[in-house]
XYZ file of C-alpha atoms in Angstrom:
671
model
C -0.065 -0.040 -0.016
C 1.480 3.338 -1.091
C 2.079 6.050 1.469
C -0.403 8.430 -0.143
C -3.054 5.801 0.141
C -2.448 5.360 3.930
C -2.532 9.271 4.322
C -5.908 9.396 2.408
C -7.511 6.764 4.807
C -6.458 8.685 7.885
C -6.786 12.215 6.356
C -9.375 13.341 8.843
C -7.134 12.386 11.908
C -4.228 14.130 10.167
C -6.511 17.149 9.645
C -7.172 17.342 13.335
C -3.593 16.923 14.336
C -2.488 19.470 11.829
C -5.151 21.839 13.048
C -4.086 21.614 16.603
C -0.318 21.964 15.787
C -1.127 24.912 13.562
C -3.312 26.572 16.207
C -0.680 25.949 18.893
C 1.892 27.787 16.637
C -0.564 30.547 16.046
C -1.041 31.195 19.873
C 2.734 31.013 20.346
C 3.303 33.707 17.923
C 0.422 35.831 19.282
C 1.570 35.489 22.851
C 5.186 35.707 21.786
C 6.098 32.623 23.818
C 5.845 28.900 23.396
C 5.649 28.518 27.069
C 2.742 30.770 27.337
C 1.024 28.897 24.560
C 1.634 25.660 26.448
C 0.255 27.045 29.574
C -2.926 28.243 27.702
C -3.375 24.875 26.123
C -3.139 22.980 29.380
C -5.115 25.420 31.502
C -7.906 25.938 29.022
C -8.115 22.655 27.075
C -11.746 23.138 26.007
C -11.224 26.577 24.577
C -7.986 25.167 22.815
C -10.039 22.268 21.329
C -12.742 24.613 20.205
C -10.411 26.934 18.307
C -8.707 23.762 16.871
C -12.233 22.699 15.752
C -12.693 26.123 14.106
C -9.445 25.804 12.016
C -10.427 22.175 11.250
C -13.803 23.233 9.931
C -12.379 25.896 7.620
C -10.022 23.316 6.276
C -12.969 20.871 5.217
C -13.221 22.746 2.019
C -10.190 20.772 0.759
C -12.258 17.695 0.169
C -14.074 19.578 -2.626
C -10.799 19.581 -4.748
C -8.510 17.140 -6.228
C -5.403 19.066 -5.290
C -6.018 18.566 -1.697
C -2.407 18.952 -0.570
C -2.283 22.378 -2.298
C -5.393 23.610 -0.673
C -4.315 22.304 2.719
C -1.134 24.373 2.374
C -3.201 27.426 1.395
C -5.513 27.146 4.408
C -2.474 26.676 6.722
C -0.642 29.696 5.324
C -3.812 31.758 5.616
C -4.108 31.014 9.394
C -0.415 31.332 9.909
C -0.347 34.861 8.293
C -3.191 35.946 10.551
C -1.182 34.769 13.541
C 1.932 36.596 12.305
C -0.040 39.805 11.820
C -1.440 39.632 15.342
C 1.992 38.838 16.868
C 3.605 41.859 14.957
C 0.830 44.161 15.981
C 1.067 43.165 19.658
C 4.609 44.210 19.711
C 3.694 47.754 19.167
C 0.050 48.098 20.762
C -2.138 46.527 23.389
C -5.127 45.815 21.071
C -4.897 42.611 19.009
C -5.861 42.207 15.358
C -9.691 42.557 15.079
C -12.362 42.502 12.347
C -12.362 46.341 12.063
C -8.725 46.272 11.254
C -9.592 44.611 8.052
C -10.897 47.947 6.902
C -7.216 49.137 6.731
C -6.135 46.497 4.347
C -6.116 49.244 1.562
C -3.565 51.041 3.731
C -1.435 47.983 4.139
C 1.820 49.589 3.018
C 1.418 52.565 5.293
C 0.578 50.280 8.172
C 3.569 48.077 7.309
C 5.854 51.171 7.681
C 4.432 51.807 11.116
C 5.048 48.206 12.457
C 8.207 47.222 10.435
C 11.390 48.916 9.429
C 11.825 49.661 5.746
C 14.104 46.527 5.322
C 11.483 44.514 7.031
C 8.817 45.638 4.513
C 11.083 44.835 1.619
C 11.755 41.369 3.169
C 8.138 40.724 3.529
C 7.454 41.701 -0.069
C 10.287 39.433 -1.353
C 9.032 36.476 0.857
C 5.442 37.063 -0.487
C 6.735 36.943 -3.999
C 8.772 33.693 -3.418
C 5.807 32.094 -1.634
C 3.420 32.931 -4.408
C 5.864 31.422 -7.079
C 6.289 28.208 -4.834
C 2.529 27.873 -4.517
C 2.132 28.274 -8.222
C 4.721 25.546 -8.769
C 3.145 23.275 -6.322
C -0.352 23.833 -7.832
C 1.010 22.575 -11.159
C 3.437 19.903 -10.069
C 1.892 18.843 -6.782
C 0.010 15.508 -6.146
C -3.707 15.125 -6.978
C -6.370 12.982 -5.408
C -6.901 10.125 -7.994
C -10.042 8.684 -6.480
C -13.607 9.664 -7.569
C -14.845 13.024 -6.218
C -18.294 12.057 -4.942
C -19.704 15.546 -4.593
C -23.157 14.110 -3.728
C -21.488 12.858 -0.507
C -18.636 15.333 -0.003
C -20.733 18.520 -0.181
C -23.439 17.298 2.455
C -20.601 15.901 4.722
C -18.786 19.372 4.529
C -22.050 21.226 5.273
C -22.835 18.791 8.156
C -19.380 19.505 9.623
C -20.104 23.095 9.495
C -23.482 22.676 11.096
C -22.057 20.500 13.875
C -19.548 23.245 14.506
C -22.278 25.833 14.778
C -23.955 23.651 17.324
C -20.782 23.165 19.212
C -20.377 27.067 19.246
C -23.855 27.432 20.693
C -23.329 24.894 23.334
C -19.950 26.494 24.347
C -21.577 29.837 24.722
C -24.424 28.274 26.829
C -21.978 26.587 28.991
C -19.761 29.656 29.426
C -16.787 28.000 27.840
C -16.784 30.956 25.496
C -18.283 34.406 25.946
C -19.851 36.823 23.341
C -19.093 39.967 25.378
C -15.638 41.258 25.516
C -14.988 43.840 28.301
C -11.326 43.951 27.429
C -10.498 42.827 23.981
C -6.994 41.905 24.778
C -7.992 39.799 27.731
C -10.585 38.216 25.741
C -8.112 37.137 23.061
C -5.996 35.611 25.822
C -8.945 33.723 27.395
C -10.817 32.666 24.429
C -8.255 32.233 21.661
C -7.350 34.272 18.574
C -9.271 32.331 15.879
C -12.686 32.538 17.814
C -12.097 36.201 18.841
C -11.084 37.293 15.411
C -14.140 35.566 13.691
C -16.440 37.077 16.313
C -15.214 40.591 15.779
C -15.562 40.063 11.930
C -19.146 38.595 11.881
C -20.852 39.673 15.138
C -20.964 43.450 14.813
C -23.732 46.115 15.311
C -26.994 45.701 17.189
C -29.325 42.919 16.260
C -32.882 43.785 15.381
C -34.937 43.313 18.608
C -37.845 40.903 18.245
C -40.624 43.488 18.783
C -39.132 46.255 16.708
C -41.666 48.440 14.945
C -42.807 52.046 14.656
C -45.505 51.198 17.343
C -42.875 50.057 19.812
C -40.857 53.184 19.306
C -44.007 55.291 19.829
C -44.670 53.265 23.041
C -41.108 53.888 24.338
C -41.309 57.589 23.609
C -44.649 57.840 25.430
C -42.986 56.704 28.631
C -41.031 60.125 28.688
C -44.160 62.305 28.778
C -43.731 63.199 32.425
C -40.345 65.001 31.796
C -40.474 68.836 32.425
C -39.829 71.243 29.473
C -36.301 72.467 28.942
C -35.867 75.611 31.176
C -35.411 78.875 29.406
C -32.473 81.251 30.051
C -28.786 80.850 30.160
C -27.212 77.577 30.502
C -23.705 76.797 31.971
C -20.563 75.824 30.040
C -20.294 72.038 30.075
C -16.808 70.457 30.149
C -16.203 66.819 30.091
C -12.744 65.554 31.171
C -11.950 61.882 30.390
C -8.889 60.910 32.220
C -6.746 58.139 30.815
C -6.616 55.024 32.929
C -7.437 57.233 35.994
C -8.759 55.385 39.124
C -8.103 55.306 42.950
C -5.164 52.833 43.384
C -5.709 52.654 47.066
C -8.665 50.277 46.132
C -6.073 47.707 45.083
C -5.791 45.617 48.249
C -2.276 44.285 47.935
C -0.619 47.668 47.296
C 1.380 49.663 49.872
C 1.484 53.220 48.597
C 3.670 55.836 50.447
C 1.022 58.587 50.210
C -2.350 59.334 48.760
C -1.785 59.889 45.040
C -5.062 61.637 44.190
C -5.690 63.949 47.160
C -7.290 66.691 45.019
C -9.738 64.412 43.269
C -10.611 62.815 46.609
C -11.333 66.244 48.136
C -13.506 67.128 45.280
C -15.533 63.973 45.739
C -16.217 64.996 49.184
C -17.462 68.409 48.284
C -19.318 67.781 44.985
C -21.571 65.120 43.353
C -19.672 61.916 42.753
C -19.830 58.153 42.698
C -18.625 55.041 40.861
C -18.488 55.296 36.987
C -19.484 52.141 35.140
C -17.301 51.784 31.934
C -17.648 49.316 29.105
C -13.976 47.994 29.233
C -10.960 47.213 31.295
C -7.320 48.093 30.657
C -8.094 49.520 27.060
C -11.110 50.718 24.964
C -10.860 54.441 25.690
C -12.958 55.230 22.496
C -15.842 53.072 23.794
C -16.180 54.882 27.112
C -15.823 58.013 25.023
C -18.659 56.931 22.703
C -21.003 56.026 25.569
C -20.300 59.355 27.448
C -20.979 61.499 24.253
C -23.882 59.580 22.794
C -25.779 58.093 25.702
C -25.655 54.672 24.045
C -24.612 51.473 25.782
C -21.856 49.365 24.258
C -23.455 46.227 25.708
C -25.610 45.719 22.611
C -22.965 45.957 20.056
C -20.725 43.124 18.902
C -18.040 41.756 21.310
C -14.882 43.882 21.025
C -16.517 46.352 18.577
C -15.467 49.952 18.350
C -18.404 51.987 16.828
C -15.650 54.582 15.849
C -14.322 51.856 13.463
C -17.669 50.623 12.245
C -21.061 52.290 12.116
C -19.840 55.897 12.827
C -17.711 55.774 9.723
C -21.048 55.466 7.813
C -23.392 57.756 9.583
C -23.930 60.581 11.991
C -25.378 59.860 15.360
C -27.289 61.688 17.948
C -24.973 63.023 20.598
C -24.538 65.641 23.273
C -22.829 68.031 20.892
C -25.729 67.914 18.325
C -28.290 68.347 21.045
C -26.566 71.147 22.646
C -25.894 72.932 19.356
C -29.604 73.400 19.051
C -29.603 75.422 22.224
C -26.911 77.666 20.963
C -23.683 75.806 22.205
C -20.439 75.737 20.370
C -18.914 72.317 20.572
C -15.255 71.396 20.913
C -13.144 68.280 21.325
C -9.601 68.382 22.732
C -7.094 65.579 22.943
C -3.359 65.751 23.787
C -2.486 63.039 21.289
C -2.610 62.879 17.466
C -5.813 63.627 15.678
C -6.121 60.235 13.970
C -5.915 58.136 17.115
C -9.001 56.058 17.031
C -9.903 57.794 13.833
C -11.147 60.812 15.797
C -10.306 63.171 13.054
C -12.940 61.628 10.716
C -15.415 60.520 13.291
C -15.975 63.661 15.431
C -17.671 65.491 12.518
C -20.294 62.705 12.613
C -20.804 63.491 16.384
C -21.429 67.190 15.803
C -18.183 68.756 16.906
C -17.348 72.230 15.538
C -13.640 72.091 16.312
C -11.083 69.545 17.405
C -7.779 70.471 18.925
C -5.232 67.613 18.862
C -1.643 67.444 19.856
C -0.524 68.628 16.573
C -2.349 72.039 17.386
C -0.856 72.412 20.751
C 2.118 74.780 21.300
C 4.658 72.743 23.387
C 6.492 69.670 22.422
C 8.543 69.071 25.607
C 5.729 68.417 28.004
C 5.987 64.590 27.799
C 6.394 61.838 30.337
C 9.058 59.176 30.162
C 6.985 57.073 27.870
C 6.437 59.863 25.295
C 2.770 60.629 26.161
C 1.998 64.297 26.348
C 1.336 65.419 29.971
C -2.064 66.504 30.817
C -1.174 69.898 32.346
C -1.149 71.247 28.784
C -4.969 70.759 28.669
C -5.722 73.678 31.041
C -4.774 76.306 28.537
C -6.467 74.488 25.679
C -9.756 74.287 27.571
C -9.587 77.852 28.379
C -8.865 78.854 24.770
C -12.067 77.054 23.725
C -14.050 78.898 26.350
C -12.760 82.257 25.293
C -12.977 81.630 21.563
C -16.701 82.039 21.279
C -19.425 84.253 22.840
C -21.798 81.277 23.157
C -21.848 78.640 25.797
C -19.475 75.915 25.118
C -19.500 72.093 25.279
C -15.986 70.831 25.528
C -15.096 67.100 25.514
C -11.482 66.722 26.647
C -9.614 63.385 26.340
C -6.424 63.169 28.282
C -3.470 60.735 27.482
C -0.858 61.008 30.274
C -1.786 57.927 32.104
C -1.511 55.637 29.070
C 0.493 52.445 29.351
C 2.154 50.141 28.708
C 3.904 50.682 32.147
C 7.585 49.922 32.433
C 8.727 46.736 34.173
C 12.066 48.431 35.246
C 12.673 51.555 37.321
C 12.075 54.415 34.963
C 11.717 57.387 37.425
C 14.909 58.514 38.952
C 13.376 59.992 42.283
C 9.647 58.919 42.374
C 7.613 61.238 44.686
C 5.400 58.303 45.597
C 6.833 54.772 46.225
C 4.761 51.600 45.770
C 5.439 47.994 47.042
C 3.187 44.958 47.747
C 2.892 43.717 44.127
C 3.475 39.921 43.624
C 6.459 40.747 41.465
C 9.281 43.245 41.436
C 8.219 44.241 37.831
C 4.720 44.760 39.053
C 6.008 47.226 41.713
C 7.824 49.236 39.039
C 4.709 49.280 36.830
C 2.491 50.437 39.691
C 5.076 52.920 40.894
C 5.228 54.556 37.569
C 1.582 54.635 37.146
C 0.801 55.932 40.536
C 3.188 58.849 39.946
C 1.651 59.576 36.674
C -1.921 59.843 38.040
C -0.497 61.981 40.872
C 0.506 64.470 38.161
C -2.827 64.248 36.588
C -4.407 64.897 40.033
C -2.393 68.042 40.278
C -3.605 69.098 36.774
C -7.082 68.688 37.993
C -6.611 70.981 40.770
C -5.011 73.553 38.538
C -7.912 73.293 36.061
C -10.453 73.707 38.821
C -8.552 76.701 40.188
C -8.456 78.270 36.706
C -12.168 77.691 36.199
C -13.082 79.082 39.553
C -12.021 82.430 38.353
C -13.861 82.219 35.094
C -16.657 84.739 34.923
C -19.305 82.363 33.378
C -21.018 79.332 34.911
C -19.192 75.989 34.368
C -19.991 72.432 35.055
C -16.786 70.193 34.893
C -17.355 66.425 34.762
C -14.188 64.301 35.412
C -13.776 60.452 35.258
C -11.368 57.740 34.411
C -12.044 55.916 31.112
C -11.076 52.496 32.460
C -8.702 50.754 34.855
C -5.084 50.590 33.950
C -3.690 47.497 32.186
C -2.210 45.746 35.268
C -3.957 42.253 35.130
C -6.217 43.019 38.028
C -8.884 40.603 39.135
C -12.158 41.175 41.096
C -10.351 39.829 44.153
C -7.644 42.483 43.888
C -9.986 45.532 44.323
C -12.008 46.600 47.306
C -15.053 47.367 45.198
C -15.067 43.874 43.689
C -15.864 45.248 40.158
C -13.408 45.889 37.282
C -15.657 47.694 34.978
C -15.724 50.787 37.235
C -13.795 54.045 37.928
C -15.120 57.169 39.701
C -16.469 60.493 38.688
C -17.030 63.981 40.140
C -19.187 66.820 38.955
C -17.610 70.117 39.941
C -19.369 73.387 39.259
C -18.902 77.101 40.232
C -22.607 78.171 40.673
C -23.767 75.917 43.527
C -25.309 72.793 42.231
C -26.658 70.478 44.911
C -24.356 67.638 45.846
C -26.014 64.317 44.829
C -23.977 61.126 45.145
C -24.945 58.302 42.742
C -23.391 55.504 40.827
C -23.716 56.074 37.078
C -22.893 54.357 33.769
C -20.897 56.199 31.188
C -23.873 56.122 28.908
C -25.981 57.885 31.580
C -23.714 60.713 32.522
C -24.564 63.243 29.839
C -28.327 62.860 30.457
C -27.664 63.338 34.160
C -25.707 66.521 33.705
C -28.295 67.990 31.338
C -31.156 67.013 33.773
C -29.447 68.853 36.645
C -29.048 72.092 34.646
C -32.635 71.930 33.227
C -32.059 70.496 29.722
C -34.456 67.917 28.565
C -33.707 67.447 24.815
C -32.609 64.648 22.636
C -34.199 61.189 22.109
C -31.539 59.165 23.991
C -30.870 61.642 26.752
C -34.647 62.203 27.438
C -35.041 58.442 27.631
C -32.352 58.108 30.330
C -33.809 61.045 32.333
C -37.295 59.438 32.299
C -36.612 55.812 32.404
C -33.432 55.203 34.376
C -34.099 52.436 37.041
C -37.471 51.589 35.716
C -38.883 48.256 34.453
C -37.505 47.143 30.915
C -35.099 50.042 30.944
C -32.361 48.134 29.254
C -34.640 46.261 26.784
C -36.203 49.548 25.542
C -32.814 51.160 25.370
C -31.503 48.508 23.070
C -34.518 48.884 20.838
C -34.101 52.702 20.783
C -30.370 52.427 19.899
C -31.203 49.942 17.025
C -33.840 52.322 15.588
C -31.376 55.328 15.677
C -28.322 53.654 14.241
C -29.441 50.593 12.163
C -33.306 50.667 11.836
C -35.908 52.864 10.151
C -35.321 55.884 12.370
C -38.966 55.996 13.590
C -37.831 58.214 16.479
C -36.888 60.847 13.720
C -40.015 60.301 11.641
C -37.912 58.254 9.201
C -34.895 60.582 8.453
C -31.623 61.238 10.150
C -31.808 64.863 11.229
C -28.130 65.241 12.007
C -25.762 66.450 9.221
C -22.096 66.069 9.401
C -20.367 69.118 10.686
C -17.627 71.051 8.901
C -15.296 70.534 11.676
C -12.129 72.559 11.862
C -8.865 71.191 13.226
C -7.467 73.678 15.773
C -9.073 76.831 16.936
C -7.140 79.420 14.923
C -5.887 79.846 11.422
C -2.265 79.364 10.725
C -0.943 82.238 8.761
C 2.327 82.717 6.758
C 3.155 86.452 6.884
C 6.828 86.848 5.801
C 10.207 85.190 5.293
C 13.616 86.549 6.273
C 17.021 85.457 4.955
C 19.197 85.457 8.078
C 22.285 83.626 6.592
C 23.387 83.803 2.905
C 26.288 81.349 3.690
C 24.059 78.385 4.616
C 20.767 79.691 3.173
C 18.881 79.922 6.537
C 15.416 81.451 6.485
C 13.056 82.473 9.227
C 9.446 82.013 8.202
C 7.220 84.380 10.174
C 3.423 83.835 10.941
C 1.040 82.949 13.652
C -0.134 79.839 15.423
C 2.736 77.676 14.572
C 3.312 74.527 16.560
C 6.042 71.977 16.792
C 4.069 69.811 14.329
C 4.436 72.460 11.675
C 6.785 71.693 8.683
C 7.613 73.452 5.608
C 7.021 72.219 2.211
C 8.679 73.647 -0.902
C 7.305 72.518 -4.221
C 5.538 69.888 -2.394
C 8.739 68.306 -0.929
C 9.388 68.118 2.815
C 12.154 70.138 4.455
C 13.541 69.784 7.930
C 11.896 72.517 9.915
C 13.047 73.943 13.254
C 10.168 75.297 15.506
C 11.430 78.401 17.121
C 8.203 79.663 18.661
C 4.506 80.122 17.723
C 5.459 82.910 15.247
C 8.592 81.639 13.805
C 9.969 78.498 11.935
C 13.426 78.048 10.486
C 14.757 76.136 7.433
C 18.353 75.781 6.260
C 20.274 74.668 3.415
C 18.021 75.538 0.375
C 18.257 78.666 -1.923
C 14.861 79.769 -2.916
C 14.090 80.370 -6.483
C 11.554 82.319 -8.454
C 8.128 80.648 -8.490
C 8.951 78.244 -5.642
C 5.772 77.271 -3.910
C 6.130 77.365 -0.135
C 3.717 75.891 2.392
C 3.505 75.575 6.135
C 1.716 72.283 6.858
C 0.557 70.621 10.077
C 2.005 67.146 10.059
C 1.461 64.014 12.236
C 2.189 60.274 11.855
C -1.041 59.648 10.095
C -2.425 62.940 8.690
C -1.500 66.368 7.251
C -3.167 69.614 6.864
C -2.101 72.440 4.656
C -2.253 75.726 6.394
C -1.427 78.271 3.742
C 0.675 78.321 0.687
C 1.816 81.075 -1.705
C 3.747 81.292 -4.919
C 6.510 83.871 -5.252
C 7.833 85.371 -8.393
C 10.509 87.925 -9.100
C 8.157 90.887 -8.578
C 7.286 89.512 -5.063
C 10.992 89.280 -4.122
C 11.595 92.716 -5.254
C 8.504 93.996 -3.555
C 9.146 92.384 -0.198
C 12.928 92.886 -0.161
C 12.378 96.463 0.971
C 9.102 96.477 2.681
C 8.608 93.169 4.342
C 10.286 89.920 3.223
C 13.905 91.154 3.339
C 14.853 88.518 0.623
C 17.796 89.270 -1.633
C 17.141 91.058 -4.909
C 17.699 88.908 -8.020
C 19.643 90.091 -10.960
């Protein structure tokens, strides 16, 4: 009996073994450790078996072809490439490869440059070419199945295998071997395996249509809000939301010994103003989802596991939000974030949430206010918030997203002389991580006090809502924290006009409605719903129906049409101007470029080519080593890792040089 006949007889068994070995390799790549993959396999054998079955099921398609060896290799390479992509991404970010990342395939080369050096990109392209040639050769020369292809048996058997696997999936969910809700997507991938989680984030997205969804059902829900009072007339306060990156009370961690209270200012504010626990949709990551809930009043619980609406539905449509609702009452709406504009695609998403302006790191003046990990310190945000308040005559809604507390936290001592020391962690590396984190949020706490002091002197009424977006990425369990809940930070509502102190625990999707209620605003479909129905019967069921109608359904709540138009959001508050140029050194051709509102992210383009630019101050840039010629086109451009914005460009000819040589530009006359 020939060897290939033996393999054909036991091909299903080989399929199982090959799927298990392949899956083990995928997890080893994703976890960057064969030992961790082994521990995962032995500690969660049912989950490992399920993911092996998923890979096995996808490989059943080979039984529909004669070139089975070729298609087995193709399926194996497909899964191996997915594992490598995830492993590479996890070397530079916390979030694993998910379904929404597939939308970035068209930008693959740009992404490759971010995660691999240029030589690595070239090597990958060469390997891909070699692999394609080898596969083509194997397709032509490789062995073929010589028996009869009995499609009347093979196709039903393949379909039966798929149906059996679907039943196993349902059983695994019912028995809680798997979960279809990911509070922390990174932890979910570690707990439930890469293939299952990736497939779930691809196919389980959006909000499913509720069973009783209809126009009558929406009318019934809206009638339950009839007891709400009318929105009060008169002046409203400015509303500022401050979302603090990974900010929570570390004294709640029961194994830590902290030398002093790291958040005394925040704690004092909680004693004097409305406060409570703040329920958030994620742990350790997922800033954008806490942000989504806080801005829109919608709960993430009804979306797909691990989904980011910023990467899915909000790329396609506008959505009711606090900015849209408040704009109808005369508010100007601003977003502020001391990181790059395209982080979580905010630059393209915020116009769909109704923001008028967005000030990101690129539009902030200082470049040296960064912590040891390179994140911009939050103290820079005080001036940016005040600029927004002073930029308009109307009331302002300002949503501010901080970044200083961001991980990943160092496992070695990074602070030379930490103000606060920490011990008690099970490992020395854990102590270093906690010590770094605690000192960062201590600085954030000082920023909070600075902001409150500044706003206290502001002549207009202000409400300031502050909270952490999620717990830090420290591997905490419910046994580690005194409040026994990981999806929870704390909030405080400060004001300068005497709001009554009301302590209550709130979810992120309830906070905007609560603030509006306390200042007498009862507008917006979602926000009115929360004000009328919180803590009532069927509150969550009806909320799911309402969210579905607004984002995915027939929009019965809006008489069938989306009333929210995408805003023409401007980046930054002020125009960048280019006013003059000055030749300061003929020897090395050094020029000063004069203007207004320059930042360290400004760079000079000459004839669409980038030139090294030195930021002097907000009115001056410097370039060196290039002699300008007639008709050169000079631009000042705001540049980041992922986006650019032209501020102003001008073309200069001989007459311009002559004109401005004397009066303004001081450029040399040309013969």
